[in-house]
Short mmCIF file of C-alpha atoms in Angstrom, two decimals:
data_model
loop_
_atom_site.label_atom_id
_atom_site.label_comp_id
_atom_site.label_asym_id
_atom_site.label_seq_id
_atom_site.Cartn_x
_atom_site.Cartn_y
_atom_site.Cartn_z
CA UNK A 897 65.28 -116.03 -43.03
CA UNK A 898 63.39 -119.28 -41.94
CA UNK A 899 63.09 -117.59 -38.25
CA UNK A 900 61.36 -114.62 -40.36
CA UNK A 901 59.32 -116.88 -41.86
CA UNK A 902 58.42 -118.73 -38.94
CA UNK A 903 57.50 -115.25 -36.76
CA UNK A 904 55.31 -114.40 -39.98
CA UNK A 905 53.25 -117.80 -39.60
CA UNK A 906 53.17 -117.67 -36.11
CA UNK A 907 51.73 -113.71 -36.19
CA UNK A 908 49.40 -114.73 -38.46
CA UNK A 909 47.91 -117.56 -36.92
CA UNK A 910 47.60 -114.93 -34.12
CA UNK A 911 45.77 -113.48 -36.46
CA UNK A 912 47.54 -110.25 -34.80
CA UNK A 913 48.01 -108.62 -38.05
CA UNK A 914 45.19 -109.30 -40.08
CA UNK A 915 41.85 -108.35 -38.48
CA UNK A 916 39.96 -111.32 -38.21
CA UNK A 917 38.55 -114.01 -35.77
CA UNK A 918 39.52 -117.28 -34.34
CA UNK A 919 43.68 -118.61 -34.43
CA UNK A 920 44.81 -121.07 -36.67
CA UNK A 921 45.43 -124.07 -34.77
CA UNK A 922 47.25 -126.01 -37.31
CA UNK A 923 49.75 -123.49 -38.19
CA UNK A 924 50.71 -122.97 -34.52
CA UNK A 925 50.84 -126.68 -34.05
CA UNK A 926 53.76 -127.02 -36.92
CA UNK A 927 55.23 -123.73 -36.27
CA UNK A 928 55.11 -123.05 -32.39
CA UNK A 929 55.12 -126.26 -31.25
CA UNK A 930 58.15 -127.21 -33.46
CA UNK A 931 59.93 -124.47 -32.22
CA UNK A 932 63.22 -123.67 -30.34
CA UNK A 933 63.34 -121.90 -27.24
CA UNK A 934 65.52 -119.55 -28.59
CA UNK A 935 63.22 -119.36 -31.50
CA UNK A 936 60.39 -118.28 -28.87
CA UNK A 937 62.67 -115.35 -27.78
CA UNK A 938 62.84 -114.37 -30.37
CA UNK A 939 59.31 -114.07 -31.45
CA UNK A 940 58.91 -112.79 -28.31
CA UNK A 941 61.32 -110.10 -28.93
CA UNK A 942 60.04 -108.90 -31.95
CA UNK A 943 56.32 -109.02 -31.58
CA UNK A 944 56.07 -105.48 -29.37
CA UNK A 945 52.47 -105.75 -29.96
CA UNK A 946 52.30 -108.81 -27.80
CA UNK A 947 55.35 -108.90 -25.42
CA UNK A 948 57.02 -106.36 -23.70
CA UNK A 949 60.45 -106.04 -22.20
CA UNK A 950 60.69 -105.89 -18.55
CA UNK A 951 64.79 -104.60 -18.43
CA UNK A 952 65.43 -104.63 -15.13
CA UNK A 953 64.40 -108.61 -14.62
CA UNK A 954 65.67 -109.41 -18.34
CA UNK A 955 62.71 -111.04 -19.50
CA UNK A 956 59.73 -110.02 -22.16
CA UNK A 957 56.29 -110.06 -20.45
CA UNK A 958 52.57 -110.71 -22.24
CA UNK A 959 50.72 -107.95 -22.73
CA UNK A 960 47.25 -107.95 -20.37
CA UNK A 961 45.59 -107.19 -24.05
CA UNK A 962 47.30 -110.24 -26.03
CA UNK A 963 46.48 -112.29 -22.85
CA UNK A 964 42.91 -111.59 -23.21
CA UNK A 965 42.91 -111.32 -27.12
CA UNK A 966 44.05 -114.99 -27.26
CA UNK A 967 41.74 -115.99 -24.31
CA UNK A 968 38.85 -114.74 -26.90
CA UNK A 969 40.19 -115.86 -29.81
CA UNK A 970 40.35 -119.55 -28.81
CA UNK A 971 37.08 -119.29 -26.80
CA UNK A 972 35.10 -119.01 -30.29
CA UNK A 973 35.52 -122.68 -31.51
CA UNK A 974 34.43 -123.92 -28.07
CA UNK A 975 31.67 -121.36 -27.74
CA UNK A 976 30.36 -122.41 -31.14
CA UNK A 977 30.43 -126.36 -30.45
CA UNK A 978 29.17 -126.06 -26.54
CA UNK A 979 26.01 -123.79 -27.93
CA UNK A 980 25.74 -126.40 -30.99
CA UNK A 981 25.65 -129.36 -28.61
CA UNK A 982 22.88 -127.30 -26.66
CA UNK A 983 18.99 -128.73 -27.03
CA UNK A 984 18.12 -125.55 -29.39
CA UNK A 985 15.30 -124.31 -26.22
CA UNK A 986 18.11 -124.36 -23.45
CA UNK A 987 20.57 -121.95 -26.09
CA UNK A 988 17.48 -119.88 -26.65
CA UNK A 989 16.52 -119.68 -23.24
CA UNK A 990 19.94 -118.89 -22.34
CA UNK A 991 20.14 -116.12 -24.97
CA UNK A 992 16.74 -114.48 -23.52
CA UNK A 993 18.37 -114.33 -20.00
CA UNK A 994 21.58 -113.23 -21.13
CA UNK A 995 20.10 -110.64 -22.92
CA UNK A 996 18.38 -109.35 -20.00
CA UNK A 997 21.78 -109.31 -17.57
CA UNK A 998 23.35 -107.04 -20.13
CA UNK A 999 20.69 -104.64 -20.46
CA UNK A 1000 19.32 -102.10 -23.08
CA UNK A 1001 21.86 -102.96 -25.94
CA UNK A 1002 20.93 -106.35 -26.50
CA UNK A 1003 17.13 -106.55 -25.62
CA UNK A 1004 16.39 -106.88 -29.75
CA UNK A 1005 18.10 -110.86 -28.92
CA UNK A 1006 14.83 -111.47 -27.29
CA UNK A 1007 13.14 -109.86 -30.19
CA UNK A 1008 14.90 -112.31 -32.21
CA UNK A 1009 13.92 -115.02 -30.21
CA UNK A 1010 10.42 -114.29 -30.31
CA UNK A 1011 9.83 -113.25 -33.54
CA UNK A 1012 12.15 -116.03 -35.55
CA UNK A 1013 11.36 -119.42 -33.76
CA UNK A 1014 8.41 -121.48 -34.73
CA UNK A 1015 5.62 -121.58 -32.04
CA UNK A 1016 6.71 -125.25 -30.78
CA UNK A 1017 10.22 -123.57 -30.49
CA UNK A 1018 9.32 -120.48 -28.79
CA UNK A 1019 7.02 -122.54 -26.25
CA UNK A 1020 10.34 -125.31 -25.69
CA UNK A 1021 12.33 -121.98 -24.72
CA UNK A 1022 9.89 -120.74 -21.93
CA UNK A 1023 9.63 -124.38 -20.86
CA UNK A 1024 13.77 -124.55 -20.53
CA UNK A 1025 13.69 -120.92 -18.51
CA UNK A 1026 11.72 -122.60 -16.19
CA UNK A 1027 14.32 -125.59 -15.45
CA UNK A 1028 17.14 -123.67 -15.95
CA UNK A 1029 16.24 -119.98 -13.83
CA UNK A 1030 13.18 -121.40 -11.65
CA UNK A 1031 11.11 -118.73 -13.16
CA UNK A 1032 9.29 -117.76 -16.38
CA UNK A 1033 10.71 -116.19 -19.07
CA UNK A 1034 7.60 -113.38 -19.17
CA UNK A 1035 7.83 -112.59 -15.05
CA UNK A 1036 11.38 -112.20 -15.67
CA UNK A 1037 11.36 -109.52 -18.57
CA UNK A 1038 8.49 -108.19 -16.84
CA UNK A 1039 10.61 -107.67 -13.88
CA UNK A 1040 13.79 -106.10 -15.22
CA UNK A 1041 12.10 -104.24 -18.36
CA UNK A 1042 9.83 -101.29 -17.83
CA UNK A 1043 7.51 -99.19 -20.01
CA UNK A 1044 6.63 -99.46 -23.62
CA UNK A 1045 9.42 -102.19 -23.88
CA UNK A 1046 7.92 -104.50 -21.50
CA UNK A 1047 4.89 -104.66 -22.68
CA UNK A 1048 5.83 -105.15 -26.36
CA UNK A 1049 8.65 -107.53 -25.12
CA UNK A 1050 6.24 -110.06 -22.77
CA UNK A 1051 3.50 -109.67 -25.75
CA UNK A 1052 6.33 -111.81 -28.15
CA UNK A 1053 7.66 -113.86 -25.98
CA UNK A 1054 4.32 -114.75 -24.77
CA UNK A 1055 2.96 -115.59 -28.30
CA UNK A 1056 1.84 -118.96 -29.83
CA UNK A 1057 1.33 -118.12 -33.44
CA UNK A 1058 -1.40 -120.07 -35.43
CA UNK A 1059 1.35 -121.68 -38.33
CA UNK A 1060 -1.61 -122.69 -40.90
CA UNK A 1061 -2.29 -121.29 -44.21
CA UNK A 1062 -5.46 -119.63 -43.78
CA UNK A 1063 -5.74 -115.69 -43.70
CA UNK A 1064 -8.29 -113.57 -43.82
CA UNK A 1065 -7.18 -110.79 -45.91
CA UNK A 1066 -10.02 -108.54 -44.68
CA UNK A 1067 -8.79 -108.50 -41.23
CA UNK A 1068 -5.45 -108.15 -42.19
CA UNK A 1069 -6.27 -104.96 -44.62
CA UNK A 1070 -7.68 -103.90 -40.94
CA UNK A 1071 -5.21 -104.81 -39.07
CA UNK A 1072 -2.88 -102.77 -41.81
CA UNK A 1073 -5.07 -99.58 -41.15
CA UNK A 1074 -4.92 -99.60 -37.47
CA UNK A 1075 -0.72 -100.02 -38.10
CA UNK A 1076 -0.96 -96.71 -40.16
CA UNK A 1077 -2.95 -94.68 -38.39
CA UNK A 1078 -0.44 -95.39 -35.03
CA UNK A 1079 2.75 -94.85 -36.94
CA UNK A 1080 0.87 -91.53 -38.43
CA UNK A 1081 -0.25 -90.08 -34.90
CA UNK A 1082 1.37 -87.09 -33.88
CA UNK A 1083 2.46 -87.07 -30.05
CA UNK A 1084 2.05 -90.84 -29.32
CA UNK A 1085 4.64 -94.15 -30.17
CA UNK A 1086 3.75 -96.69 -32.24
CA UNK A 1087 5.30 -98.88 -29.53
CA UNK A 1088 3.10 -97.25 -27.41
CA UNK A 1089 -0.21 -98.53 -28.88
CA UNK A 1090 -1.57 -101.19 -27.29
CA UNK A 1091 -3.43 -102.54 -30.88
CA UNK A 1092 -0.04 -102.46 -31.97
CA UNK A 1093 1.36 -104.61 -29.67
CA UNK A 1094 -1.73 -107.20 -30.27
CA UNK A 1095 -1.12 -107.23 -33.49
CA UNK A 1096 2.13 -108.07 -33.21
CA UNK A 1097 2.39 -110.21 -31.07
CA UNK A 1098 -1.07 -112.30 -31.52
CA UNK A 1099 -1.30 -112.82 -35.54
CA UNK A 1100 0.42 -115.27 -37.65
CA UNK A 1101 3.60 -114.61 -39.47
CA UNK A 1102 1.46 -115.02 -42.95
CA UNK A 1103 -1.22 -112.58 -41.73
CA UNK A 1104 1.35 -110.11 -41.52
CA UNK A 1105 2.75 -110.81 -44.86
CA UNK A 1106 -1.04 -110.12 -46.31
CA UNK A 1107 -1.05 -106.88 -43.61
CA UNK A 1108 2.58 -105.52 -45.16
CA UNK A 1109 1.11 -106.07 -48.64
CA UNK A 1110 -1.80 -104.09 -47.57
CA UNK A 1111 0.14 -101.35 -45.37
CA UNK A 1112 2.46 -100.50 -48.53
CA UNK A 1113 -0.49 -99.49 -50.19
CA UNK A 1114 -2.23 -97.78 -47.85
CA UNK A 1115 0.94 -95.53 -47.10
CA UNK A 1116 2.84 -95.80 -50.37
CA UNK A 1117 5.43 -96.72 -48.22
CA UNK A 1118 7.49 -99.41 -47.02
CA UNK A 1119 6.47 -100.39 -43.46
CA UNK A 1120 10.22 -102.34 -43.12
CA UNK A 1121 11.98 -98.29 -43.63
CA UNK A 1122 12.02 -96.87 -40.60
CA UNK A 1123 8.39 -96.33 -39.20
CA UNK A 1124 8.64 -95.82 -36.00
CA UNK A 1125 11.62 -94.43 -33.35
CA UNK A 1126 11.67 -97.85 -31.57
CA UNK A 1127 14.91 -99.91 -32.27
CA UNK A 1128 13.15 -103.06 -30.78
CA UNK A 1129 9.71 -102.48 -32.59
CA UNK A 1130 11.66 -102.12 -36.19
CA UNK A 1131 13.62 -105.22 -35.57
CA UNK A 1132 10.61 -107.00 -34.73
CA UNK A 1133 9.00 -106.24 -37.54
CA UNK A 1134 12.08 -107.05 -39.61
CA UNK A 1135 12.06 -110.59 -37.89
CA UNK A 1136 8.74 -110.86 -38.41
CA UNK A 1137 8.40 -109.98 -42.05
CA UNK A 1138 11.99 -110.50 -43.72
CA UNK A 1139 14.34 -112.75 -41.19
CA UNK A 1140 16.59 -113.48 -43.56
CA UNK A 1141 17.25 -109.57 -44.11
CA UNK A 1142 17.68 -109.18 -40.75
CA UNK A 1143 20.12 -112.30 -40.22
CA UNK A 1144 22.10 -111.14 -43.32
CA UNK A 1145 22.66 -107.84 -41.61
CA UNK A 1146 23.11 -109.68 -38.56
CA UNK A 1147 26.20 -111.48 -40.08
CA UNK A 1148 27.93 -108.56 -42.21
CA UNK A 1149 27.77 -106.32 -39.50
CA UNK A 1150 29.58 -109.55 -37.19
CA UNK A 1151 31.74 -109.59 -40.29
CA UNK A 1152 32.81 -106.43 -40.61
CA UNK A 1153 36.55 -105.67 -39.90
CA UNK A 1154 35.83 -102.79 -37.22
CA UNK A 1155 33.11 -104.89 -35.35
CA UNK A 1156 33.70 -104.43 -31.57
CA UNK A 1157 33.85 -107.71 -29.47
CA UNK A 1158 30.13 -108.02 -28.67
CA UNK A 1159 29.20 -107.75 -32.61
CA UNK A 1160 31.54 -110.18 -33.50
CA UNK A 1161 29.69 -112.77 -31.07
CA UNK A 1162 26.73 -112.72 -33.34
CA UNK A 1163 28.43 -114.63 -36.00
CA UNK A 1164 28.13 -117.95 -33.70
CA UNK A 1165 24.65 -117.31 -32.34
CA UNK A 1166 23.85 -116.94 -35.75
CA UNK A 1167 25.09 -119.85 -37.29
CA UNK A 1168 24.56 -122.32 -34.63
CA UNK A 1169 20.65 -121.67 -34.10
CA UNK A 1170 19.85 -121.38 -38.05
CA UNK A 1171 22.17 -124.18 -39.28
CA UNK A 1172 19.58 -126.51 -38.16
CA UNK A 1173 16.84 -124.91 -40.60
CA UNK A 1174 18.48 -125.24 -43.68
CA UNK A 1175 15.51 -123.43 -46.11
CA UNK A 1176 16.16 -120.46 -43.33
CA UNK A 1177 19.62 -121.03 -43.59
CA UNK A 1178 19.88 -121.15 -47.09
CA UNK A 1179 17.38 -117.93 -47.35
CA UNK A 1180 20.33 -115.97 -44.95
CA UNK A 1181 22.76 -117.05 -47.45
CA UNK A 1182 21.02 -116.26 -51.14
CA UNK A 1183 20.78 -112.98 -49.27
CA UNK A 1184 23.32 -112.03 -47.92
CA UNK A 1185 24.95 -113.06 -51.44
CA UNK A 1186 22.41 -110.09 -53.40
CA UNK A 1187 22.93 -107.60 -50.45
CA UNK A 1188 26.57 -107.82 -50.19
CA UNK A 1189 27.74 -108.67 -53.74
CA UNK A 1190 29.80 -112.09 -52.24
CA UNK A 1191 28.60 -115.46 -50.88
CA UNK A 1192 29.18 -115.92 -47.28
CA UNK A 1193 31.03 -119.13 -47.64
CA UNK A 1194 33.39 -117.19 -49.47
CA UNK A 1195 33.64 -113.95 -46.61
CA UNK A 1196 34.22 -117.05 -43.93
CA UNK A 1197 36.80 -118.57 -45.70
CA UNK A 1198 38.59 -114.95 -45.98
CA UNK A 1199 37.86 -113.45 -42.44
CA UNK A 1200 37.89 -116.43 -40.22
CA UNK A 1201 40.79 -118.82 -39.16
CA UNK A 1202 41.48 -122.53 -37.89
CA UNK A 1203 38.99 -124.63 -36.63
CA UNK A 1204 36.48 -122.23 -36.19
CA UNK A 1205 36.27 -121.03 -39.73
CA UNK A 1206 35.75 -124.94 -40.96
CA UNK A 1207 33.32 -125.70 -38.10
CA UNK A 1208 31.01 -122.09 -39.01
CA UNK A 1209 31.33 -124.02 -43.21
CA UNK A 1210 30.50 -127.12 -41.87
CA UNK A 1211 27.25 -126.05 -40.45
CA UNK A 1212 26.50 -123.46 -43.55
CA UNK A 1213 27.04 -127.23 -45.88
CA UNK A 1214 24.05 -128.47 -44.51
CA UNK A 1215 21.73 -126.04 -45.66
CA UNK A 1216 23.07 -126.82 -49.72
#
């Protein structure tokens, strides 16, 4: 019974039969590293999901998949620490050009960069492209992004938004106009239009908030549902206007117990560039609370294990 027990603890700190993320260090610790050789046959033995027999040489082998489950699994503590230890413009610069090396699927991480930094921020991440890839960030989207996407994408990142409190509400009911009339025309993108793209990408985030005000009722519509066919120019305008909803959907979909590999990633980047802005962190969190009926403290503590699961509460503390 006590091996049963043991196999149990050691399973779960696996987390191999409960769908989660991260290993419970502790629990292996006490229970592995306590054990019997014998005792590790016979885990062995009995965790077919893991090992497999190899009769003819009489011994059980890893799996290739449990080999590179447990690879990942440990990697996410050390991701999170190594990209928390990061000056915040390297990890953003590095997010930009890993975005770009893995192509169309994660081009909206640039659209996150650009549209959720502050101006000093955004400006500290070109500056660390340049150190770190001998090249600016704009030549090198330009290079590897083509089309409507490029030019939308080097209009962000090239932005330096004025951060007062001054707007002038009769440009931005302009401004608003010229946004409905491009997401109205038949035959041509909204992501196509280059006075979208200004807009976008010159005006500050507050002038927007007077230009949604003033789009809503020009349309009767929300501009945030689904105005245009453009992935990238609907989470920009998410970022842009509501970043908390965005990073709340961000984290339940990183949450969510048939997330693939990649999604799951976002939970770090997440937490470890936000944690430092603790009104936006605390924003992510009252929201993700009213969207999803559940605090996220509380959705950690369920879904994630060991040291990683008290390092992503640590940094969601400091924003209480």
């Amino acid at each position: 019974m006590a091996h049963t027990l043991d196999l149990e603890s050691i399973v779960e700190a696996f987390s191999g039969k409960n769908v989660g993320m991260g290993v419970d260090e502790k629990a292996l610790i006490s229970t592995l590293g306590n054990s019997h050789k014998d005792h590790r046959k016979l885990f062995r033995k009995a965790s077919k999901s893991f090992f497999v027999e190899d009769e003819e040489r009489a011994f059980e082998k890893c799996h290739d998949q449990f080999v590179k489950h447990l690879k990942l699994e440990f990697s996410r503590f050390n991701n999170a620490v190594v990209m928390w230890s990061m000056h915040p413009w390297e990890r953003d610069a590095r997010v930009v050009k890993k975005a770009l090396k893995k192509g169309d699927e994660c081009y909206s991480l640039i659209v996150e960069v650009a549209c959720t930094r502050s101006s000093e921020d955004l400006l500290g991440a070109r500056k660390a492209y340049h150190s770190l890839f001998d090249q600016s960030m704009e030549e090198d989207i330009a290079s590897n992004i083509h089309g409507s996407r490029r030019k939308l994408l080097v209009g962000l990142v090239s932005a330096y938004r004025y951060e007062g409190n001054k707007v002038k509400d009769d440009s931005a009911k302009s401004d608003a106009k010229i946004l409905a009339e491009a997401v109205a025309s038949p035959g041509e993108k909204a992501i196509e239009n280059d006075e979208v793209v200004r807009i976008l990408s010159t005006r500050s985030k507050l002038h927007l908030q007077q230009l949604y005000k003033h789009f809503n009722q020009i349309k009767g519509s929300d501009l945030l549902v689904g105005v245009s066919d453009s992935s990238l120019l609907n989470d920009a305008l998410l970022c842009l206007l509501k970043p908390s909803v965005y990073f709340s959907k961000i984290l339940n979909a990183s949450l969510n117990k048939d997330a693939d590999k990649g999604t799951k990633k976002w939970l770090t980047r997440v937490f470890v560039t936000r944690a430092d802005h603790s009104d936006e962190m605390k924003d992510i969190a009252e929201e993700y609370n009213q969207r999803y009926g559940e605090t996220l403290a509380q959705n950690i503590q369920e879904k994630i294990r060991g040291n990683y699961r008290d390092f992503l509460l640590t940094l969601l503390s400091k924003s209480n």
